[in-house]
Tab-separated table of C-alpha atoms and ligand atoms in Angstrom:
chain	number	residue	atom	x	y	z
P	1	MET	CA	-7.310	27.510	-12.644
P	2	ASP	CA	-7.263	24.959	-15.815
P	3	ASN	CA	-10.425	23.412	-15.747
P	4	LYS	CA	-9.065	20.646	-18.308
P	5	ARG	CA	-11.383	17.604	-17.635
P	6	ILE	CA	-9.871	15.076	-15.193
P	7	PHE	CA	-10.551	11.635	-16.366
P	8	LEU	CA	-11.062	8.456	-14.665
P	9	SER	CA	-8.410	6.550	-16.356
P	10	LEU	CA	-6.756	7.447	-19.346
P	11	SER	CA	-3.968	5.626	-20.524
P	12	THR	CA	-0.311	7.185	-20.697
P	13	GLN	CA	2.842	6.166	-23.331
P	14	SER	CA	6.096	4.592	-23.484
P	15	GLY	CA	7.453	6.595	-26.398
P	16	PHE	CA	8.547	3.124	-27.974
P	17	GLU	CA	4.455	2.170	-29.522
P	18	GLN	CA	5.714	4.133	-32.277
P	19	HIS	CA	8.452	2.408	-32.735
P	20	TYR	CA	6.562	-1.567	-33.069
P	21	ILE	CA	4.180	0.196	-35.013
P	22	GLN	CA	6.906	1.510	-37.729
P	23	LYS	CA	7.960	-1.938	-37.265
P	24	ALA	CA	4.527	-3.373	-38.854
P	25	PHE	CA	4.629	-0.752	-41.163
P	26	ASP	CA	7.997	-1.765	-42.229
P	27	ASP	CA	7.139	-5.551	-42.477
P	28	ASN	CA	4.372	-4.951	-44.287
P	29	TRP	CA	2.152	-6.492	-41.963
P	30	ILE	CA	-0.680	-4.248	-42.065
P	31	THR	CA	-2.996	-7.144	-41.093
P	32	SER	CA	-4.638	-9.620	-37.879
P	33	GLY	CA	-1.717	-12.017	-36.673
P	34	GLY	CA	1.968	-11.370	-37.449
P	35	PRO	CA	5.218	-10.869	-36.517
P	36	ASN	CA	4.691	-7.881	-33.527
P	37	VAL	CA	1.887	-9.956	-32.091
P	38	ASP	CA	4.188	-13.164	-32.167
P	39	ASP	CA	5.964	-10.871	-29.793
P	40	PHE	CA	3.832	-9.131	-27.817
P	41	GLU	CA	2.561	-12.761	-26.370
P	42	GLU	CA	5.749	-13.433	-25.207
P	43	VAL	CA	6.879	-10.460	-23.418
P	44	LEU	CA	3.087	-11.189	-21.717
P	45	GLY	CA	4.234	-14.520	-21.365
P	46	ASN	CA	7.490	-13.452	-19.682
P	47	TYR	CA	5.992	-10.812	-17.115
P	48	LEU	CA	3.213	-13.413	-16.095
P	49	LYS	CA	6.232	-16.582	-15.818
P	50	ASP	CA	4.488	-20.064	-15.174
P	51	ASP	CA	3.813	-22.195	-18.032
P	52	LEU	CA	1.182	-20.505	-19.776
P	53	TYR	CA	0.361	-20.196	-23.330
P	54	ILE	CA	-1.279	-16.637	-24.842
P	55	THR	CA	-3.804	-15.910	-27.446
P	56	ALA	CA	-4.049	-12.294	-28.242
P	57	LEU	CA	-7.194	-11.321	-29.446
P	58	ASN	CA	-9.357	-8.184	-30.158
P	59	SER	CA	-10.480	-7.683	-27.179
P	60	GLY	CA	-11.025	-9.033	-23.775
P	61	THR	CA	-14.623	-9.588	-23.922
P	62	SER	CA	-13.731	-12.074	-27.334
P	63	ALA	CA	-11.630	-13.849	-25.034
P	64	ILE	CA	-14.298	-14.417	-22.172
P	65	HIS	CA	-16.437	-15.740	-25.368
P	66	LEU	CA	-13.489	-18.338	-26.494
P	67	ALA	CA	-12.911	-19.519	-23.188
P	68	LEU	CA	-16.804	-20.385	-23.600
P	69	LEU	CA	-16.629	-22.163	-26.171
P	70	LEU	CA	-13.520	-23.480	-25.725
P	71	LEU	CA	-15.324	-25.540	-22.185
P	72	GLU	CA	-18.281	-26.619	-24.755
P	73	VAL	CA	-20.651	-24.227	-23.160
P	74	GLY	CA	-23.357	-24.647	-25.308
P	75	ARG	CA	-27.346	-23.455	-25.740
P	76	GLY	CA	-29.116	-23.850	-22.275
P	77	ASP	CA	-25.845	-24.471	-20.310
P	78	GLU	CA	-25.708	-22.602	-16.983
P	79	VAL	CA	-22.768	-20.378	-16.259
P	80	ILE	CA	-22.450	-18.834	-12.971
P	81	CYS	CA	-20.802	-15.325	-13.119
P	82	GLN	CA	-19.734	-12.395	-10.378
P	83	SER	CA	-22.757	-10.391	-10.436
P	84	LEU	CA	-20.660	-7.211	-9.042
P	85	THR	CA	-18.472	-6.513	-12.552
P	86	PHE	CA	-18.417	-5.317	-16.527
P	87	SER	CA	-21.679	-6.520	-18.063
P	88	ALA	CA	-18.535	-7.711	-20.518
P	89	SER	CA	-18.083	-10.828	-18.483
P	90	ALA	CA	-21.542	-11.686	-18.535
P	91	ASN	CA	-22.577	-10.739	-22.023
P	92	PRO	CA	-20.390	-13.621	-23.487
P	93	ILE	CA	-23.064	-16.343	-21.799
P	94	LEU	CA	-25.825	-15.553	-23.545
P	95	TYR	CA	-24.019	-15.569	-27.076
P	96	GLN	CA	-23.420	-19.090	-26.198
P	97	GLY	CA	-27.496	-19.518	-25.421
P	98	ALA	CA	-26.288	-20.276	-22.206
P	99	ILE	CA	-27.862	-19.329	-19.379
P	100	PRO	CA	-25.801	-16.770	-16.721
P	101	VAL	CA	-26.438	-17.694	-12.596
P	102	PHE	CA	-25.030	-14.469	-10.779
P	103	VAL	CA	-23.818	-14.532	-7.410
P	104	ASP	CA	-23.092	-11.976	-4.829
P	105	SER	CA	-19.908	-10.425	-3.730
P	106	GLU	CA	-18.225	-10.322	-0.127
P	107	PRO	CA	-17.400	-7.504	1.399
P	108	GLU	CA	-13.715	-7.969	1.555
P	109	THR	CA	-12.688	-8.097	-1.912
P	110	TRP	CA	-15.690	-7.027	-3.313
P	111	ASN	CA	-15.416	-10.359	-5.515
P	112	ILE	CA	-17.481	-13.316	-5.959
P	113	CYS	CA	-18.766	-14.918	-2.439
P	114	PRO	CA	-17.335	-18.194	-1.391
P	115	GLU	CA	-20.148	-19.329	0.360
P	116	HIS	CA	-22.732	-18.115	-1.887
P	117	LEU	CA	-20.556	-19.645	-4.775
P	118	GLU	CA	-21.194	-23.096	-3.080
P	119	ILE	CA	-25.421	-22.311	-2.155
P	120	ALA	CA	-25.480	-21.457	-5.737
P	121	ILE	CA	-23.797	-24.798	-7.468
P	122	ALA	CA	-25.540	-27.021	-4.387
P	123	ASP	CA	-29.009	-25.282	-5.867
P	124	ARG	CA	-28.280	-25.493	-9.557
P	125	ILE	CA	-27.359	-29.300	-9.202
P	126	LYS	CA	-30.111	-29.920	-7.051
P	127	LYS	CA	-32.240	-28.430	-9.801
P	128	GLY	CA	-31.147	-31.182	-12.454
P	129	LYS	CA	-28.156	-29.221	-14.233
P	130	LYS	CA	-24.306	-28.416	-12.972
P	131	PRO	CA	-22.500	-25.305	-14.204
P	132	LYS	CA	-20.241	-26.178	-16.919
P	133	ALA	CA	-17.990	-22.812	-15.667
P	134	ILE	CA	-17.815	-20.175	-13.044
P	135	ILE	CA	-16.678	-16.323	-13.863
P	136	ALA	CA	-15.115	-15.182	-11.420
P	137	VAL	CA	-13.771	-11.414	-11.361
P	138	HIS	CA	-10.496	-9.352	-9.778
P	139	LEU	CA	-12.540	-6.231	-9.542
P	140	TYR	CA	-10.719	-2.812	-9.884
P	141	GLY	CA	-8.056	-4.977	-9.692
P	142	SER	CA	-8.489	-6.231	-5.897
P	143	PRO	CA	-7.760	-10.382	-6.348
P	144	TYR	CA	-10.549	-12.392	-5.393
P	145	LYS	CA	-10.449	-15.165	-3.026
P	146	ALA	CA	-8.930	-17.303	-4.858
P	147	ASP	CA	-7.508	-20.418	-2.780
P	148	GLU	CA	-11.358	-20.462	-1.060
P	149	ILE	CA	-12.631	-19.973	-4.662
P	150	HIS	CA	-10.688	-22.838	-6.421
P	151	ALA	CA	-11.218	-25.380	-3.747
P	152	ILE	CA	-15.086	-25.233	-3.951
P	153	ALA	CA	-14.368	-25.282	-7.910
P	154	GLU	CA	-12.392	-27.919	-7.962
P	155	ARG	CA	-14.546	-29.704	-5.668
P	156	TYR	CA	-17.303	-30.005	-7.905
P	157	GLN	CA	-15.027	-30.046	-10.548
P	158	ILE	CA	-16.039	-26.882	-12.724
P	159	PRO	CA	-13.660	-24.756	-14.561
P	160	VAL	CA	-13.063	-20.992	-13.833
P	161	ILE	CA	-12.840	-18.871	-15.989
P	162	GLU	CA	-10.865	-15.512	-14.547
P	163	ASP	CA	-11.213	-12.273	-15.924
P	164	SER	CA	-8.825	-10.664	-14.690
P	165	ALA	CA	-9.448	-7.673	-17.025
P	166	GLU	CA	-8.786	-5.021	-14.381
P	167	ALA	CA	-5.758	-7.144	-12.740
P	168	LEU	CA	-2.988	-7.237	-14.707
P	169	GLY	CA	0.018	-6.517	-12.651
P	170	SER	CA	-2.372	-7.718	-9.382
P	171	SER	CA	-1.633	-11.032	-7.714
P	172	TYR	CA	-2.833	-12.842	-4.725
P	173	LYS	CA	-0.455	-15.054	-2.330
P	174	GLY	CA	2.894	-13.346	-4.731
P	175	LYS	CA	1.269	-15.226	-7.636
P	176	LYS	CA	0.537	-13.393	-10.689
P	177	CYS	CA	-3.363	-12.635	-11.386
P	178	GLY	CA	-3.978	-13.961	-15.053
P	179	THR	CA	-2.474	-17.374	-14.290
P	180	PHE	CA	-5.140	-19.086	-11.703
P	181	GLY	CA	-8.189	-19.700	-13.830
P	182	THR	CA	-8.612	-23.066	-16.369
P	183	PHE	CA	-8.700	-19.953	-18.951
P	184	SER	CA	-8.244	-15.955	-17.993
P	185	ILE	CA	-8.199	-12.712	-20.085
P	186	PHE	CA	-6.673	-9.321	-20.391
P	187	SER	CA	-7.964	-6.320	-21.477
P	188	PHE	CA	-6.013	-3.663	-22.767
P	189	ASN	CA	-8.893	-1.701	-23.566
P	190	GLY	CA	-7.497	2.202	-23.856
P	191	ASN	CA	-8.948	2.596	-19.873
P	192	LYS	CA	-7.377	-0.101	-18.812
P	193	ILE	CA	-3.883	-0.520	-16.942
P	194	ILE	CA	-1.747	-0.557	-20.445
P	195	THR	CA	-4.061	-0.568	-23.586
P	196	THR	CA	-3.469	-1.934	-27.313
P	197	SER	CA	-5.778	0.467	-28.419
P	198	GLY	CA	-8.506	-2.253	-27.702
P	199	GLY	CA	-7.260	-5.706	-27.301
P	200	GLY	CA	-7.297	-8.929	-25.019
P	201	VAL	CA	-5.657	-12.051	-24.483
P	202	LEU	CA	-6.995	-15.213	-23.543
P	203	ILE	CA	-4.471	-17.843	-21.540
P	204	SER	CA	-4.522	-21.428	-21.046
P	205	LYS	CA	-2.857	-24.453	-19.234
P	206	SER	CA	-2.171	-26.396	-23.187
P	207	LYS	CA	-0.391	-25.679	-26.841
P	208	LYS	CA	-3.651	-27.655	-27.877
P	209	SER	CA	-6.257	-25.067	-26.556
P	210	LYS	CA	-4.108	-21.992	-27.600
P	211	GLU	CA	-3.921	-24.013	-31.402
P	212	LYS	CA	-8.343	-24.198	-30.736
P	213	ALA	CA	-8.339	-20.764	-30.154
P	214	ILE	CA	-6.087	-19.572	-32.630
P	215	PHE	CA	-8.560	-21.718	-35.013
P	216	TYR	CA	-11.625	-19.737	-33.835
P	217	ALA	CA	-10.034	-16.652	-33.433
P	218	THR	CA	-9.431	-16.380	-37.947
P	219	GLN	CA	-12.967	-18.099	-38.668
P	220	SER	CA	-12.269	-21.594	-38.332
P	221	LYS	CA	-10.283	-22.648	-41.701
P	222	ASP	CA	-10.302	-26.384	-41.902
P	223	GLU	CA	-6.834	-27.559	-43.575
P	224	ALA	CA	-7.986	-27.474	-46.834
P	225	VAL	CA	-6.583	-25.322	-50.327
P	226	HIS	CA	-10.226	-23.861	-50.612
P	227	TYR	CA	-12.148	-22.493	-47.608
P	228	GLN	CA	-13.781	-25.366	-45.483
P	229	HIS	CA	-15.682	-24.532	-42.438
P	230	SER	CA	-17.474	-27.336	-40.366
P	231	GLU	CA	-17.639	-25.450	-36.914
P	232	ILE	CA	-18.852	-21.366	-36.959
P	233	GLY	CA	-15.902	-19.227	-36.938
P	234	TYR	CA	-14.482	-15.709	-35.040
P	235	ASN	CA	-12.597	-12.860	-36.414
P	236	TYR	CA	-10.982	-12.044	-33.344
P	237	ARG	CA	-7.271	-11.903	-33.928
P	238	MET	CA	-5.296	-9.540	-32.496
P	239	SER	CA	-4.443	-6.797	-35.418
P	240	ASN	CA	-0.190	-6.553	-35.854
P	241	ILE	CA	-0.423	-2.671	-35.504
P	242	CYS	CA	-2.152	-3.119	-32.084
P	243	ALA	CA	0.204	-5.390	-30.826
P	244	GLY	CA	2.961	-3.132	-31.767
P	245	VAL	CA	1.322	-0.185	-29.341
P	246	GLY	CA	1.081	-2.852	-27.250
P	247	LEU	CA	4.702	-3.601	-27.333
P	248	GLY	CA	5.691	0.015	-25.679
P	249	GLN	CA	3.182	-0.233	-23.683
P	250	MET	CA	4.826	-3.442	-21.814
P	251	LYS	CA	7.817	-1.057	-21.540
P	252	VAL	CA	5.530	1.385	-18.671
P	253	LEU	CA	3.489	-1.452	-16.908
P	254	ASP	CA	5.568	-1.221	-14.094
P	255	LYS	CA	6.088	2.338	-13.896
P	256	ASN	CA	1.742	2.307	-14.376
P	257	ILE	CA	1.290	0.342	-11.146
P	258	SER	CA	3.694	2.292	-9.191
P	259	SER	CA	1.538	5.249	-10.125
P	260	ARG	CA	-1.611	3.396	-9.375
P	261	ARG	CA	-0.656	2.490	-5.817
P	262	GLU	CA	0.531	5.836	-5.114
P	263	ILE	CA	-2.935	7.270	-5.950
P	264	ASN	CA	-4.449	5.106	-3.871
P	265	GLY	CA	-1.871	6.333	-1.238
P	266	PHE	CA	-3.339	9.706	-1.705
P	267	TYR	CA	-6.083	9.389	-1.624
P	268	ARG	CA	-5.648	7.293	1.586
P	269	GLU	CA	-4.119	10.373	2.748
P	270	ILE	CA	-7.063	12.763	2.255
P	271	PHE	CA	-9.110	10.920	3.129
P	272	LYS	CA	-7.836	9.401	6.553
P	273	ASP	CA	-9.931	11.982	8.744
P	274	ILE	CA	-13.161	12.004	6.840
P	275	LYS	CA	-15.567	9.951	8.539
P	276	GLU	CA	-18.187	9.776	5.870
P	277	ILE	CA	-15.432	8.198	3.672
P	278	GLU	CA	-13.882	4.503	3.611
P	279	LEU	CA	-11.344	4.141	0.550
P	280	PHE	CA	-11.235	0.318	-0.408
P	281	GLN	CA	-8.245	-1.245	0.462
P	282	THR	CA	-6.981	-4.968	0.224
P	283	VAL	CA	-7.403	-6.505	3.895
P	284	ASN	CA	-4.059	-7.889	4.307
P	285	ASN	CA	-0.264	-8.940	2.272
P	286	ASP	CA	-2.058	-12.365	0.896
P	287	PHE	CA	-3.863	-9.349	-1.506
P	288	PHE	CA	-2.212	-7.217	-3.657
P	289	SER	CA	-3.826	-4.962	-5.938
P	290	ASN	CA	-2.522	-2.360	-8.784
P	291	TYR	CA	-5.159	-0.378	-7.339
P	292	TRP	CA	-6.386	0.135	-11.809
P	293	LEU	CA	-9.470	2.381	-10.151
P	294	SER	CA	-9.149	4.128	-6.205
P	295	THR	CA	-12.423	3.206	-5.034
P	296	ILE	CA	-14.552	4.637	-1.852
P	297	LEU	CA	-18.040	3.724	0.029
P	298	VAL	CA	-19.850	6.879	0.623
P	299	LYS	CA	-21.970	6.455	3.753
P	300	GLU	CA	-25.387	8.842	3.553
P	301	ASN	CA	-26.371	10.747	6.374
P	302	GLU	CA	-28.140	14.070	5.847
P	303	ASN	CA	-25.645	16.110	4.168
P	304	VAL	CA	-23.604	13.666	2.249
P	305	ASN	CA	-24.072	10.821	-0.044
P	306	ARG	CA	-22.391	9.174	-3.232
P	307	GLU	CA	-24.721	11.235	-5.753
P	308	SER	CA	-23.801	14.615	-4.039
P	309	LEU	CA	-20.237	13.854	-3.682
P	310	ARG	CA	-19.935	12.705	-7.744
P	311	LEU	CA	-21.993	16.143	-8.756
P	312	ALA	CA	-19.558	18.299	-6.603
P	313	PHE	CA	-16.409	17.022	-8.887
P	314	GLU	CA	-18.538	16.994	-11.501
P	315	THR	CA	-18.998	20.687	-11.271
P	316	VAL	CA	-15.212	21.202	-11.239
P	317	ASN	CA	-14.884	19.563	-14.413
P	318	VAL	CA	-13.398	15.908	-12.813
P	319	GLU	CA	-14.851	12.713	-13.728
P	320	CYS	CA	-15.784	10.225	-11.197
P	321	ARG	CA	-18.178	7.230	-11.728
P	322	PRO	CA	-20.303	4.935	-9.430
P	323	ILE	CA	-19.244	1.211	-9.205
P	324	TRP	CA	-20.391	-1.639	-11.480
P	325	LYS	CA	-23.961	-1.786	-11.266
P	326	PRO	CA	-24.791	-5.919	-10.237
P	327	MET	CA	-25.345	-7.686	-13.311
P	328	HIS	CA	-28.693	-8.893	-11.682
P	329	LEU	CA	-30.362	-5.766	-11.533
P	330	GLN	CA	-29.226	-5.144	-14.919
P	331	PRO	CA	-32.613	-4.866	-17.197
P	332	VAL	CA	-31.370	-6.936	-19.432
P	333	PHE	CA	-30.102	-9.680	-16.824
P	334	SER	CA	-33.548	-9.230	-14.497
P	335	ASP	CA	-34.850	-12.963	-15.700
P	336	TYR	CA	-31.656	-14.924	-14.850
P	337	PRO	CA	-31.126	-16.726	-11.362
P	338	TYR	CA	-29.158	-14.491	-8.550
P	339	TYR	CA	-27.763	-15.822	-5.195
P	340	GLY	CA	-26.546	-13.833	-2.578
P	341	SER	CA	-28.183	-11.132	-0.052
P	342	ASN	CA	-27.396	-7.212	-1.029
P	343	VAL	CA	-23.676	-6.629	-0.504
P	344	ALA	CA	-23.475	-6.417	-4.345
P	345	GLU	CA	-26.312	-4.014	-3.983
P	346	ASN	CA	-24.967	-1.019	-1.246
P	347	LEU	CA	-21.328	-1.250	-2.864
P	348	PHE	CA	-23.169	-0.129	-5.874
P	349	LYS	CA	-25.072	2.408	-3.909
P	350	GLU	CA	-22.466	3.768	-1.901
P	351	GLY	CA	-19.467	3.148	-4.027
P	352	LEU	CA	-17.660	5.865	-6.020
P	353	CYS	CA	-14.119	5.396	-8.234
P	354	LEU	CA	-12.225	8.182	-8.265
P	355	PRO	CA	-9.459	9.330	-11.442
P	356	SER	CA	-6.532	6.803	-11.204
P	357	GLY	CA	-4.755	7.700	-14.257
P	358	SER	CA	-1.426	6.645	-14.655
P	359	GLY	CA	-0.534	10.158	-15.448
P	360	LEU	CA	-2.279	12.042	-13.438
P	361	THR	CA	-0.309	15.115	-12.851
P	362	LYS	CA	0.565	16.832	-9.684
P	363	VAL	CA	-1.577	19.702	-10.087
P	364	GLU	CA	-4.633	17.667	-11.327
P	365	LYS	CA	-4.295	15.976	-7.643
P	366	GLU	CA	-4.057	19.273	-6.388
P	367	ARG	CA	-7.500	19.824	-7.928
P	368	ILE	CA	-9.013	16.653	-6.281
P	369	LYS	CA	-7.823	17.341	-2.551
P	370	GLU	CA	-9.142	20.905	-2.681
P	371	VAL	CA	-12.527	19.970	-4.930
P	372	ILE	CA	-12.853	17.015	-1.791
P	373	HIS	CA	-11.360	19.498	1.308
P	374	SER	CA	-14.262	22.181	0.224
P	375	PHE	CA	-17.059	19.544	-0.144
P	376	PHE	CA	-16.553	18.196	3.369
P	377	ASN	CA	-15.190	21.149	4.962
P	378	ASN	CA	-18.901	22.755	3.836
P	379	TYR	CA	-20.335	20.391	6.451
P	380	ASN	CA	-18.344	20.216	9.219
P	381	SER	CA	-17.353	23.160	9.810
E	1	PLP	C1	-13.219	-3.962	-19.518
E	1	PLP	C2	-13.473	-5.576	-18.620
E	1	PLP	C3	-13.814	-6.488	-20.110
E	1	PLP	C4	-13.720	-6.559	-21.347
E	1	PLP	O1	-12.752	-6.099	-22.076
E	1	PLP	P1	-12.007	-5.466	-23.105
E	1	PLP	O2	-11.157	-5.716	-23.895
E	1	PLP	O3	-13.044	-3.538	-23.393
E	1	PLP	O4	-13.776	-6.421	-24.441
E	1	PLP	C5	-14.107	-7.556	-19.029
E	1	PLP	N1	-14.278	-7.671	-18.174
E	1	PLP	C6	-13.966	-7.230	-17.103
E	1	PLP	C7	-14.142	-6.620	-15.219
E	1	PLP	C8	-13.694	-5.788	-17.813
E	1	PLP	O5	-13.202	-4.414	-16.659
């Protein structure tokens, strides 16, 4: 049997990418900004509907950083951040010299827990500092409890940065992820549901904040004939070539969402009779996940644990990854405050991400099914 590596999340192309890249060359616009960038922002805006202002950037991380800048988060300020996430959600807090305050997840969506969020806010206020922002994440495409989280944020008048990096195409109560936050972001890194080979967008609700975002993203140039700067700038704008890739990729977005959801169904079928495995599923129809990655919890017993299953996959050259290690357990963030119990920690201990690439073939699915069946038959026969 072909033993070519099966990766966690590879991109698939529509075939139109080259056309838009060629257009960048024809326009002789081989730099950042430009016609493809304008078009990409427009196409994405039409997809999300709503009255939104979209700024295309060179990564999702820079989008989060700009959101913090626009919210005037500075040295010594505190920012609440979901602990169970990729480090890119939290790193920009440190770029600003601000202090991350990590909050646990709840078990239904795996995302920021409303109860611990409220405890954290109240306690930080009591200790003398009201948090300047809340970073909430739709992990693996699963929407966070938007009603609860945004009600709390509103009650305390704290803006939310919605990290939708993994959730393009997901929605909550029929409203698309990426439209909830004071600022929202998407990532188009190579492993996400669509890619620009590397890129991101910042989404805001006003023309003024988009203009300010572009100002920061293009080195904060004041209006003058010479180069004049009264603020620190960044080189964060999306390249016109990358935007061309993105325009081609937008054509396969719907198809990618269906195939990732279909892959989730494939895993549901495989695991339905395996008692040690719990496949993550959205709790009810309010939550619509793009299932960017399908994830499972492995209930440990004398025969099976998360790591033994991961190694069984690795033996046949199939990539699986433990779910994100919570930020409050990361050496680099260990000195910062944390509110919660051990929900995120246990998800990390038991959780495994399975191959979920939109282009997963029938043959590859057979290989995956085979390794799971032989792994569990060894113990259950
Ligand atoms: C990928 C990702 C980011 C960062 O996006 P980049 O484009 O890679 O900088 C931020 N947050 C989460 C949750 C992500 O998965």
